[in-house]
mmCIF file of C-alpha atoms in Angstrom:
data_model
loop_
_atom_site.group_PDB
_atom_site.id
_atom_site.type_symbol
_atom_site.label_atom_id
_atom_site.label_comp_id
_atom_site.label_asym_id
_atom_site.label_seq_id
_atom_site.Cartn_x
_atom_site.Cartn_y
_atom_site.Cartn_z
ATOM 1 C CA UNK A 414 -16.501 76.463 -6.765
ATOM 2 C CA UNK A 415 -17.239 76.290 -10.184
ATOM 3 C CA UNK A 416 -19.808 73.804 -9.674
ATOM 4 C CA UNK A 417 -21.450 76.630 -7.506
ATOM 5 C CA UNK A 418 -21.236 79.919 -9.605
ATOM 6 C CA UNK A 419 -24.091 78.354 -11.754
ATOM 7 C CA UNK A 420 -26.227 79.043 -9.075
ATOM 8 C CA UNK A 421 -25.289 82.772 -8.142
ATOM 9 C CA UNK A 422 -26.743 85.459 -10.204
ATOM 10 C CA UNK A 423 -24.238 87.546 -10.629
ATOM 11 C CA UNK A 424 -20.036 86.345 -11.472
ATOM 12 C CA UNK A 425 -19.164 89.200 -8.755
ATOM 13 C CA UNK A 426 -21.598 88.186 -5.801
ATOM 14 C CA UNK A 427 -20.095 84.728 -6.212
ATOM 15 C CA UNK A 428 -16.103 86.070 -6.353
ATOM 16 C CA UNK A 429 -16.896 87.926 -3.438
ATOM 17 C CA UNK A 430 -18.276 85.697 -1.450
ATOM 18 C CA UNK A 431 -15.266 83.244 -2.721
ATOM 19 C CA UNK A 432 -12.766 85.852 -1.629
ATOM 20 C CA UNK A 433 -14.650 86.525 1.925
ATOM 21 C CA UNK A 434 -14.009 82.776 2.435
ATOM 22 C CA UNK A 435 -10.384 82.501 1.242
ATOM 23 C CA UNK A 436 -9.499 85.687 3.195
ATOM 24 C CA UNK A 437 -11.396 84.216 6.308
ATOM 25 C CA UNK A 438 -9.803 80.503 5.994
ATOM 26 C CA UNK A 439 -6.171 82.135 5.282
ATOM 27 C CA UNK A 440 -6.842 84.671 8.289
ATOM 28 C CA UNK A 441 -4.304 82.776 10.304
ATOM 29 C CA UNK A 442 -1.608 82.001 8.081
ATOM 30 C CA UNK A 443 -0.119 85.823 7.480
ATOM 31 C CA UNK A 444 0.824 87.663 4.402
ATOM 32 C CA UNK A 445 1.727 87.106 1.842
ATOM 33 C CA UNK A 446 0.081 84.192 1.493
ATOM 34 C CA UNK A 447 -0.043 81.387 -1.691
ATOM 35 C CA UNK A 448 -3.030 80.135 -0.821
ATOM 36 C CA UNK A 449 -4.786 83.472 -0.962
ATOM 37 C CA UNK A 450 -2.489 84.856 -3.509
ATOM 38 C CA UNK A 451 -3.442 81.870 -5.646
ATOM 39 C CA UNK A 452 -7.678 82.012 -4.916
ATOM 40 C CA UNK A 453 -7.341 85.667 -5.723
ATOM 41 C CA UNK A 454 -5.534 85.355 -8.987
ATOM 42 C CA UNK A 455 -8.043 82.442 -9.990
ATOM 43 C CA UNK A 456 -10.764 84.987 -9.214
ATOM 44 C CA UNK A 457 -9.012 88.141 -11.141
ATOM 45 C CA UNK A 458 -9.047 85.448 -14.252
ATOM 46 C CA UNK A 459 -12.543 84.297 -13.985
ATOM 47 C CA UNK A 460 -13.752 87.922 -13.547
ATOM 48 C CA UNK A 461 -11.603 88.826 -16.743
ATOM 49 C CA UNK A 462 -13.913 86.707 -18.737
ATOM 50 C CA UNK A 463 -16.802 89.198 -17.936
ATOM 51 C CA UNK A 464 -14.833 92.493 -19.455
ATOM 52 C CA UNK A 465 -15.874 91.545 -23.287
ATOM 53 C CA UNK A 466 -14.665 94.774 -24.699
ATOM 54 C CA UNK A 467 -11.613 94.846 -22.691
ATOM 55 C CA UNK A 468 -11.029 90.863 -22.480
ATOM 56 C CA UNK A 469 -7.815 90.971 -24.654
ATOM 57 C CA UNK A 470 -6.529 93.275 -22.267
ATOM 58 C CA UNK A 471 -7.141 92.452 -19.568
ATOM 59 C CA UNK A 472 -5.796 88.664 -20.256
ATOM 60 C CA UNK A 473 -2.831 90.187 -20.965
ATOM 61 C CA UNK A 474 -2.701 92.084 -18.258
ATOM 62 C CA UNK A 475 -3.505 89.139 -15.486
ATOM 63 C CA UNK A 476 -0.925 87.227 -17.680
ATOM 64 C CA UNK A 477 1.954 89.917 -16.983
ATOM 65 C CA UNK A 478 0.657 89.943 -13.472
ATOM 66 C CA UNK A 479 0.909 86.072 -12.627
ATOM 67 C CA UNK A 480 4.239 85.989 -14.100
ATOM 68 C CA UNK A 481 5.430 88.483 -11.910
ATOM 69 C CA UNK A 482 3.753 86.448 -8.803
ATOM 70 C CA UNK A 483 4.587 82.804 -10.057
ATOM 71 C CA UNK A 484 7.775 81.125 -10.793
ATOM 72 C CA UNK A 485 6.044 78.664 -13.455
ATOM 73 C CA UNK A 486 1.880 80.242 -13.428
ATOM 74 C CA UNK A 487 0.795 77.409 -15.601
ATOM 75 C CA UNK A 488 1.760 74.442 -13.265
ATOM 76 C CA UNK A 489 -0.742 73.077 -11.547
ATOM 77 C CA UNK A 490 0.792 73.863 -8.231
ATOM 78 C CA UNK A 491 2.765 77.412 -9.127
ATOM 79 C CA UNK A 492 5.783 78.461 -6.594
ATOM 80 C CA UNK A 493 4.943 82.124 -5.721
ATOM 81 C CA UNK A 494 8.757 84.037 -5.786
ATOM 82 C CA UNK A 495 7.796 85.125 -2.348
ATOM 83 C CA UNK A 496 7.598 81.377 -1.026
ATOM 84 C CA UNK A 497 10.778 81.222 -3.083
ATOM 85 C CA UNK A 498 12.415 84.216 -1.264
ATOM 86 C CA UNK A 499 10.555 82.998 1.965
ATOM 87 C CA UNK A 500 13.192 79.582 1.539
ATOM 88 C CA UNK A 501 16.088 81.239 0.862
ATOM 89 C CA UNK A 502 15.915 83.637 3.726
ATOM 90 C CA UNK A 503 15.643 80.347 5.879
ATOM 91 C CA UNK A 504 18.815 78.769 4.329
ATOM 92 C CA UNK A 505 20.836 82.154 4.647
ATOM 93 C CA UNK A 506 20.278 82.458 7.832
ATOM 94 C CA UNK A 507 21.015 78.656 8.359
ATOM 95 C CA UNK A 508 24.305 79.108 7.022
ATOM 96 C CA UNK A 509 24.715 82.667 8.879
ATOM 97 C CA UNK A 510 24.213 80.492 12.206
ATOM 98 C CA UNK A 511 26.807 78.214 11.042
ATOM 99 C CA UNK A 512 29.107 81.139 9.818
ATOM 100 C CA UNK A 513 28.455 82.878 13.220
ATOM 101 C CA UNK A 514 29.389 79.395 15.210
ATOM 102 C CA UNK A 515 32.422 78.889 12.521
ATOM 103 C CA UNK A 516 34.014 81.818 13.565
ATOM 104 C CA UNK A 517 32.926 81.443 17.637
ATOM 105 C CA UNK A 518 35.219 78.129 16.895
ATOM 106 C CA UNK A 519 38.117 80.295 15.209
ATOM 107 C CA UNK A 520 38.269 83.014 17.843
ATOM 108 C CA UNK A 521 38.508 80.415 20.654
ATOM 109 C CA UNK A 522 40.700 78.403 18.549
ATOM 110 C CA UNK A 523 43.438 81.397 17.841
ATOM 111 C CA UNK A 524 43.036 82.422 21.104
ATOM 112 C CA UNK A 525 44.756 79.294 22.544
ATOM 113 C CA UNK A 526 46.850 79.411 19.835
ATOM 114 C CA UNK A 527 47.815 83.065 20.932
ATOM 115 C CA UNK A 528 48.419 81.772 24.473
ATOM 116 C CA UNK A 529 50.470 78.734 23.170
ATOM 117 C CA UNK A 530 52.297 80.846 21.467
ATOM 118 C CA UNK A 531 53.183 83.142 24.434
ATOM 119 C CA UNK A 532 54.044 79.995 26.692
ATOM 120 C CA UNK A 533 56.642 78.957 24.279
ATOM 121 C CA UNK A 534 58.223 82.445 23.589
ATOM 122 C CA UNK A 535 58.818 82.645 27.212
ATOM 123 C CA UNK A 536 60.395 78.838 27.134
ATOM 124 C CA UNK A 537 62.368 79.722 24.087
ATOM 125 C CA UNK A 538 63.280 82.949 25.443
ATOM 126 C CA UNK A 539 64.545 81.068 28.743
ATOM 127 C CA UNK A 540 66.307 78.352 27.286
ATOM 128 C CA UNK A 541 68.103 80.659 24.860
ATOM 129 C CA UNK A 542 69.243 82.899 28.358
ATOM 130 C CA UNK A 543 70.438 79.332 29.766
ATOM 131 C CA UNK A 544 72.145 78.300 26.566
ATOM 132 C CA UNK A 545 73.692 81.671 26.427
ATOM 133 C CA UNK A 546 74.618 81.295 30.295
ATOM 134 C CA UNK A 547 76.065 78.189 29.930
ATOM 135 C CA UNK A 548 78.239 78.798 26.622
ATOM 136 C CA UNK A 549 79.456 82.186 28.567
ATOM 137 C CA UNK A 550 80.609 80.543 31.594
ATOM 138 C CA UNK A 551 82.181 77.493 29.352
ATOM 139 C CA UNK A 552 83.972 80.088 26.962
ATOM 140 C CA UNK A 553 85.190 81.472 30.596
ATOM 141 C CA UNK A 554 86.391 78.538 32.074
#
């Protein structure tokens, strides 16, 4: 691209044109986007350049702004936080699957435990009335 602005007359024709194409090749992919987030930043720098007067500025400015997009803005490959968010949404609810199954597992697993539990109150309770049965009619005798 920058091999190409050379031969455009004017910085804004060619960011335009540059943006038409990122925005038409990212169409697909949804917002937000680091692809297009990134082209647009690169073009929001390269457009500073033209504000003499306010150049200072408005490198500050973009600075404050890519910082607030990207992780690490100098890499060569910045992580936008969004992609960032994006993965930890996808491990949460990972784990809130698991969580969910966990206590699927637990509920089924006290409920037998419940039942068991039931089954050998009624033994218990049975045996004891035999035991007590017997040790009546043995006192008796």
């Amino acid at each position: 691209y920058r091999e190409e602005a050379s031969t455009f007359t004017s910085s804004v024709i060619h960011a335009e044109l540059r943006l038409q194409e990122a925005l038409r090749n990212t169409d697909s992919m949804g917002v937000p986007n680091p692809s297009r987030t990134h082209i647009c930043c690169m073009l929001m720098w390269e457009l500073v350049s033209t504000f003499k007067r306010f150049g200072p500025l408005m490198s500050r400015l973009m600075d404050e702004i890519f910082r607030s997009i990207y992780e690490d803005p100098y890499k060569a490959h910045p992580s936008t936080y969004f992609q960032r968010c994006s993965e930890q949404a996808k491990i949460i609810s990972e784990q809130q699957k698991e969580i969910d199954h966990l206590r699927w597992k637990l509920n089924r697993l006290q409920a037998c435990s419940h039942a068991r539990m039931r089954k050998l109150e009624t033994v218990f309770a049975k045996n004891l009335e035999h035991t007590l049965e017997a040790a009546f009619f043995s006192w008796r005798d």
